Amino acid sequence: MPIPQTGHPAPDFQLKDQNGNDVKLSRLRGKNVVLYFYPKDDTPGCTREACDFRDEHSALEAAGAVVLGVSPDDTKSHQKFATKFSLPFPLLADTERQVCDAYGVWGEKSLYGRKFLGVTRATFLIDTEGKVARVWPKVKVDGHVKDILQSLKGGGSGEPDAGEKAPAKKAASKSAAKKVVAKKAAPAGKAVTKKTAAKKTAARR
């Protein structure tokens, strides 16, 4: 399945979390949902990502978001992982990979020339109406959670948008134009002065 695009309804699902509780996406309508897919419990990259979500969990909640982690691991594996790293959010067991398929994150991967089937690390921000607000299709762990927080607060990647940059460019071009005019004016003034001096000298002679 292709990855759901921004503005489209997020595929609904119901999965069990690490404690055996059913979590259904549509029941979270009215809240922003950070749905992140990761390959495997207790592996280096997945642990760093989960701990980043843990460390920023209060800020994410304050921004009105619910965090859900999804991988093909079973509930027992999820419980061990969540307990080991004190993860305060649900980890959902997609053992049949149906949700991974629905979100287009299950497929062929390549590592050191070896091809295999697995989960692509990806995150979906789902808005209060159940629509996909933003997609991170190939996540790099470093700085990822902070980028999500910026999106929740109405920002992008931390860079000013085009509308904010435009006035600065206009101001710069006006300043440059003034300098060009000033440079052109200066030599002209000098030339007049030299001609006037030459006429005065000739008159004296």
GROMACS .gro file of C-alpha atoms in nm:
model
  205
    1MET     CA    1   0.000   0.000   0.000
    2PRO     CA    2   0.122   0.355  -0.069
    3ILE     CA    3   0.193   0.593   0.219
    4PRO     CA    4  -0.117   0.802   0.309
    5GLN     CA    5  -0.075   1.157   0.186
    6THR     CA    6  -0.122   1.483   0.373
    7GLY     CA    7  -0.487   1.587   0.393
    8HIS     CA    8  -0.616   1.232   0.343
    9PRO     CA    9  -0.799   1.038   0.617
   10ALA     CA   10  -0.561   0.829   0.828
   11PRO     CA   11  -0.642   0.455   0.801
   12ASP     CA   12  -0.829   0.343   1.113
   13PHE     CA   13  -0.708   0.046   1.316
   14GLN     CA   14  -0.738  -0.134   1.647
   15LEU     CA   15  -0.436  -0.300   1.812
   16LYS     CA   16  -0.338  -0.416   2.158
   17ASP     CA   17  -0.075  -0.226   2.356
   18GLN     CA   18   0.194  -0.366   2.589
   19ASN     CA   19  -0.062  -0.407   2.868
   20GLY     CA   20  -0.318  -0.590   2.656
   21ASN     CA   21  -0.546  -0.287   2.620
   22ASP     CA   22  -0.724  -0.224   2.289
   23VAL     CA   23  -0.628   0.104   2.122
   24LYS     CA   24  -0.849   0.224   1.835
   25LEU     CA   25  -0.739   0.527   1.635
   26SER     CA   26  -1.090   0.663   1.573
   27ARG     CA   27  -1.152   0.680   1.949
   28LEU     CA   28  -0.878   0.940   1.971
   29ARG     CA   29  -1.066   1.184   1.745
   30GLY     CA   30  -1.037   1.537   1.884
   31LYS     CA   31  -0.669   1.490   1.970
   32ASN     CA   32  -0.353   1.509   1.765
   33VAL     CA   33  -0.193   1.166   1.730
   34VAL     CA   34   0.179   1.107   1.675
   35LEU     CA   35   0.184   0.760   1.520
   36TYR     CA   36   0.537   0.634   1.479
   37PHE     CA   37   0.646   0.306   1.322
   38TYR     CA   38   0.976   0.145   1.418
   39PRO     CA   39   1.144  -0.182   1.314
   40LYS     CA   40   1.212  -0.367   1.641
   41ASP     CA   41   1.203  -0.341   2.020
   42ASP     CA   42   1.524  -0.284   2.215
   43THR     CA   43   1.752  -0.225   1.917
   44PRO     CA   44   1.991   0.075   1.919
   45GLY     CA   45   1.806   0.314   1.682
   46CYS     CA   46   1.460   0.219   1.807
   47THR     CA   47   1.569   0.258   2.170
   48ARG     CA   48   1.709   0.607   2.105
   49GLU     CA   49   1.390   0.709   1.927
   50ALA     CA   50   1.163   0.570   2.203
   51CYS     CA   51   1.370   0.742   2.473
   52ASP     CA   52   1.348   1.073   2.283
   53PHE     CA   53   0.969   1.038   2.280
   54ARG     CA   54   0.983   0.952   2.651
   55ASP     CA   55   1.196   1.255   2.737
   56GLU     CA   56   0.967   1.493   2.546
   57HIS     CA   57   0.642   1.319   2.639
   58SER     CA   58   0.524   1.594   2.874
   59ALA     CA   59   0.587   1.859   2.608
   60LEU     CA   60   0.404   1.651   2.347
   61GLU     CA   61   0.106   1.609   2.580
   62ALA     CA   62   0.109   1.981   2.656
   63ALA     CA   63   0.090   2.041   2.279
   64GLY     CA   64  -0.226   1.826   2.272
   65ALA     CA   65  -0.074   1.511   2.124
   66VAL     CA   66  -0.104   1.140   2.200
   67VAL     CA   67   0.200   0.925   2.114
   68LEU     CA   68   0.157   0.572   1.976
   69GLY     CA   69   0.447   0.348   1.879
   70VAL     CA   70   0.390   0.056   1.639
   71SER     CA   71   0.606  -0.241   1.542
   72PRO     CA   72   0.547  -0.607   1.447
   73ASP     CA   73   0.672  -0.722   1.791
   74ASP     CA   74   0.419  -0.893   2.019
   75THR     CA   75   0.274  -0.751   2.344
   76LYS     CA   76   0.520  -0.945   2.561
   77SER     CA   77   0.817  -0.793   2.377
   78HIS     CA   78   0.657  -0.447   2.398
   79GLN     CA   79   0.600  -0.481   2.772
   80LYS     CA   80   0.962  -0.578   2.834
   81PHE     CA   81   1.085  -0.286   2.619
   82ALA     CA   82   0.849  -0.032   2.781
   83THR     CA   83   0.941  -0.147   3.134
   84LYS     CA   84   1.315  -0.147   3.067
   85PHE     CA   85   1.315   0.215   2.945
   86SER     CA   86   1.015   0.351   3.143
   87LEU     CA   87   0.819   0.439   2.830
   88PRO     CA   88   0.502   0.630   2.926
   89PHE     CA   89   0.307   0.577   2.602
   90PRO     CA   90   0.141   0.276   2.432
   91LEU     CA   91   0.343   0.043   2.212
   92LEU     CA   92   0.107  -0.134   1.972
   93ALA     CA   93   0.160  -0.492   1.857
   94ASP     CA   94   0.104  -0.520   1.480
   95THR     CA   95   0.206  -0.885   1.459
   96GLU     CA   96   0.010  -0.942   1.136
   97ARG     CA   97   0.162  -0.623   0.988
   98GLN     CA   98  -0.181  -0.508   0.867
   99VAL     CA   99  -0.139  -0.155   1.003
  100CYS     CA  100   0.217  -0.134   0.869
  101ASP     CA  101   0.075  -0.231   0.529
  102ALA     CA  102  -0.209   0.023   0.553
  103TYR     CA  103   0.043   0.300   0.620
  104GLY     CA  104   0.284   0.184   0.349
  105VAL     CA  105   0.579   0.122   0.582
  106TRP     CA  106   0.618  -0.255   0.533
  107GLY     CA  107   0.828  -0.367   0.240
  108GLU     CA  108   1.167  -0.457   0.103
  109LYS     CA  109   1.468  -0.300   0.273
  110SER     CA  110   1.839  -0.318   0.204
  111LEU     CA  111   2.127  -0.330   0.450
  112TYR     CA  112   2.491  -0.383   0.352
  113GLY     CA  113   2.374  -0.522   0.018
  114ARG     CA  114   2.133  -0.770   0.178
  115LYS     CA  115   1.765  -0.738   0.092
  116PHE     CA  116   1.490  -0.832   0.337
  117LEU     CA  117   1.133  -0.743   0.438
  118GLY     CA  118   1.087  -0.505   0.728
  119VAL     CA  119   0.943  -0.183   0.868
  120THR     CA  120   1.062   0.153   0.741
  121ARG     CA  121   1.103   0.399   1.028
  122ALA     CA  122   0.827   0.654   0.966
  123THR     CA  123   0.602   0.893   1.160
  124PHE     CA  124   0.255   1.030   1.086
  125LEU     CA  125   0.103   1.333   1.256
  126ILE     CA  126  -0.275   1.286   1.254
  127ASP     CA  127  -0.490   1.589   1.328
  128THR     CA  128  -0.799   1.624   1.548
  129GLU     CA  129  -1.028   1.534   1.254
  130GLY     CA  130  -0.845   1.208   1.184
  131LYS     CA  131  -0.661   1.336   0.876
  132VAL     CA  132  -0.290   1.308   0.801
  133ALA     CA  133  -0.138   1.647   0.883
  134ARG     CA  134   0.227   1.562   0.814
  135VAL     CA  135   0.438   1.262   0.714
  136TRP     CA  136   0.801   1.181   0.791
  137PRO     CA  137   0.854   0.885   0.551
  138LYS     CA  138   1.217   0.804   0.631
  139VAL     CA  139   1.296   0.916   0.982
  140LYS     CA  140   1.641   1.010   1.105
  141VAL     CA  141   1.625   0.972   1.483
  142ASP     CA  142   1.840   1.272   1.581
  143GLY     CA  143   1.622   1.580   1.622
  144HIS     CA  144   1.308   1.402   1.500
  145VAL     CA  145   1.095   1.449   1.814
  146LYS     CA  146   1.184   1.819   1.834
  147ASP     CA  147   1.074   1.857   1.471
  148ILE     CA  148   0.740   1.698   1.561
  149LEU     CA  149   0.702   1.942   1.851
  150GLN     CA  150   0.767   2.236   1.616
  151SER     CA  151   0.496   2.105   1.379
  152LEU     CA  152   0.250   2.072   1.668
  153LYS     CA  153   0.323   2.431   1.768
  154GLY     CA  154   0.261   2.553   1.415
  155GLY     CA  155   0.620   2.567   1.297
  156GLY     CA  156   0.804   2.371   1.030
  157SER     CA  157   1.164   2.262   1.047
  158GLY     CA  158   1.264   2.566   1.249
  159GLU     CA  159   1.351   2.774   0.941
  160PRO     CA  160   1.150   3.091   0.862
  161ASP     CA  161   0.898   3.042   0.582
  162ALA     CA  162   0.916   3.216   0.245
  163GLY     CA  163   0.685   3.494   0.358
  164GLU     CA  164   0.920   3.583   0.642
  165LYS     CA  165   1.228   3.577   0.421
  166ALA     CA  166   1.089   3.802   0.144
  167PRO     CA  167   1.090   4.135   0.333
  168ALA     CA  168   1.451   4.082   0.438
  169LYS     CA  169   1.550   4.031   0.074
  170LYS     CA  170   1.364   4.347  -0.030
  171ALA     CA  171   1.534   4.551   0.240
  172ALA     CA  172   1.872   4.414   0.134
  173SER     CA  173   1.810   4.498  -0.233
  174LYS     CA  174   1.701   4.856  -0.146
  175SER     CA  175   2.015   4.902   0.061
  176ALA     CA  176   2.229   4.769  -0.224
  177ALA     CA  177   2.056   5.004  -0.472
  178LYS     CA  178   2.131   5.305  -0.249
  179LYS     CA  179   2.498   5.205  -0.236
  180VAL     CA  180   2.513   5.176  -0.615
  181VAL     CA  181   2.356   5.522  -0.657
  182ALA     CA  182   2.599   5.668  -0.401
  183LYS     CA  183   2.897   5.513  -0.582
  184LYS     CA  184   2.781   5.648  -0.919
  185ALA     CA  185   2.718   5.994  -0.777
  186ALA     CA  186   3.062   6.031  -0.616
  187PRO     CA  187   3.279   6.010  -0.932
  188ALA     CA  188   3.045   6.251  -1.113
  189GLY     CA  189   3.095   6.511  -0.841
  190LYS     CA  190   3.472   6.475  -0.863
  191ALA     CA  191   3.470   6.522  -1.243
  192VAL     CA  192   3.275   6.849  -1.212
  193THR     CA  193   3.516   6.974  -0.949
  194LYS     CA  194   3.819   6.902  -1.171
  195LYS     CA  195   3.664   7.080  -1.471
  196THR     CA  196   3.580   7.383  -1.258
  197ALA     CA  197   3.933   7.394  -1.119
  198ALA     CA  198   4.079   7.374  -1.471
  199LYS     CA  199   3.865   7.665  -1.588
  200LYS     CA  200   3.973   7.875  -1.291
  201THR     CA  201   4.340   7.805  -1.362
  202ALA     CA  202   4.300   7.899  -1.731
  203ALA     CA  203   4.126   8.223  -1.635
  204ARG     CA  204   4.413   8.318  -1.405
  205ARG     CA  205   4.662   8.263  -1.684
   0.00000   0.00000   0.00000
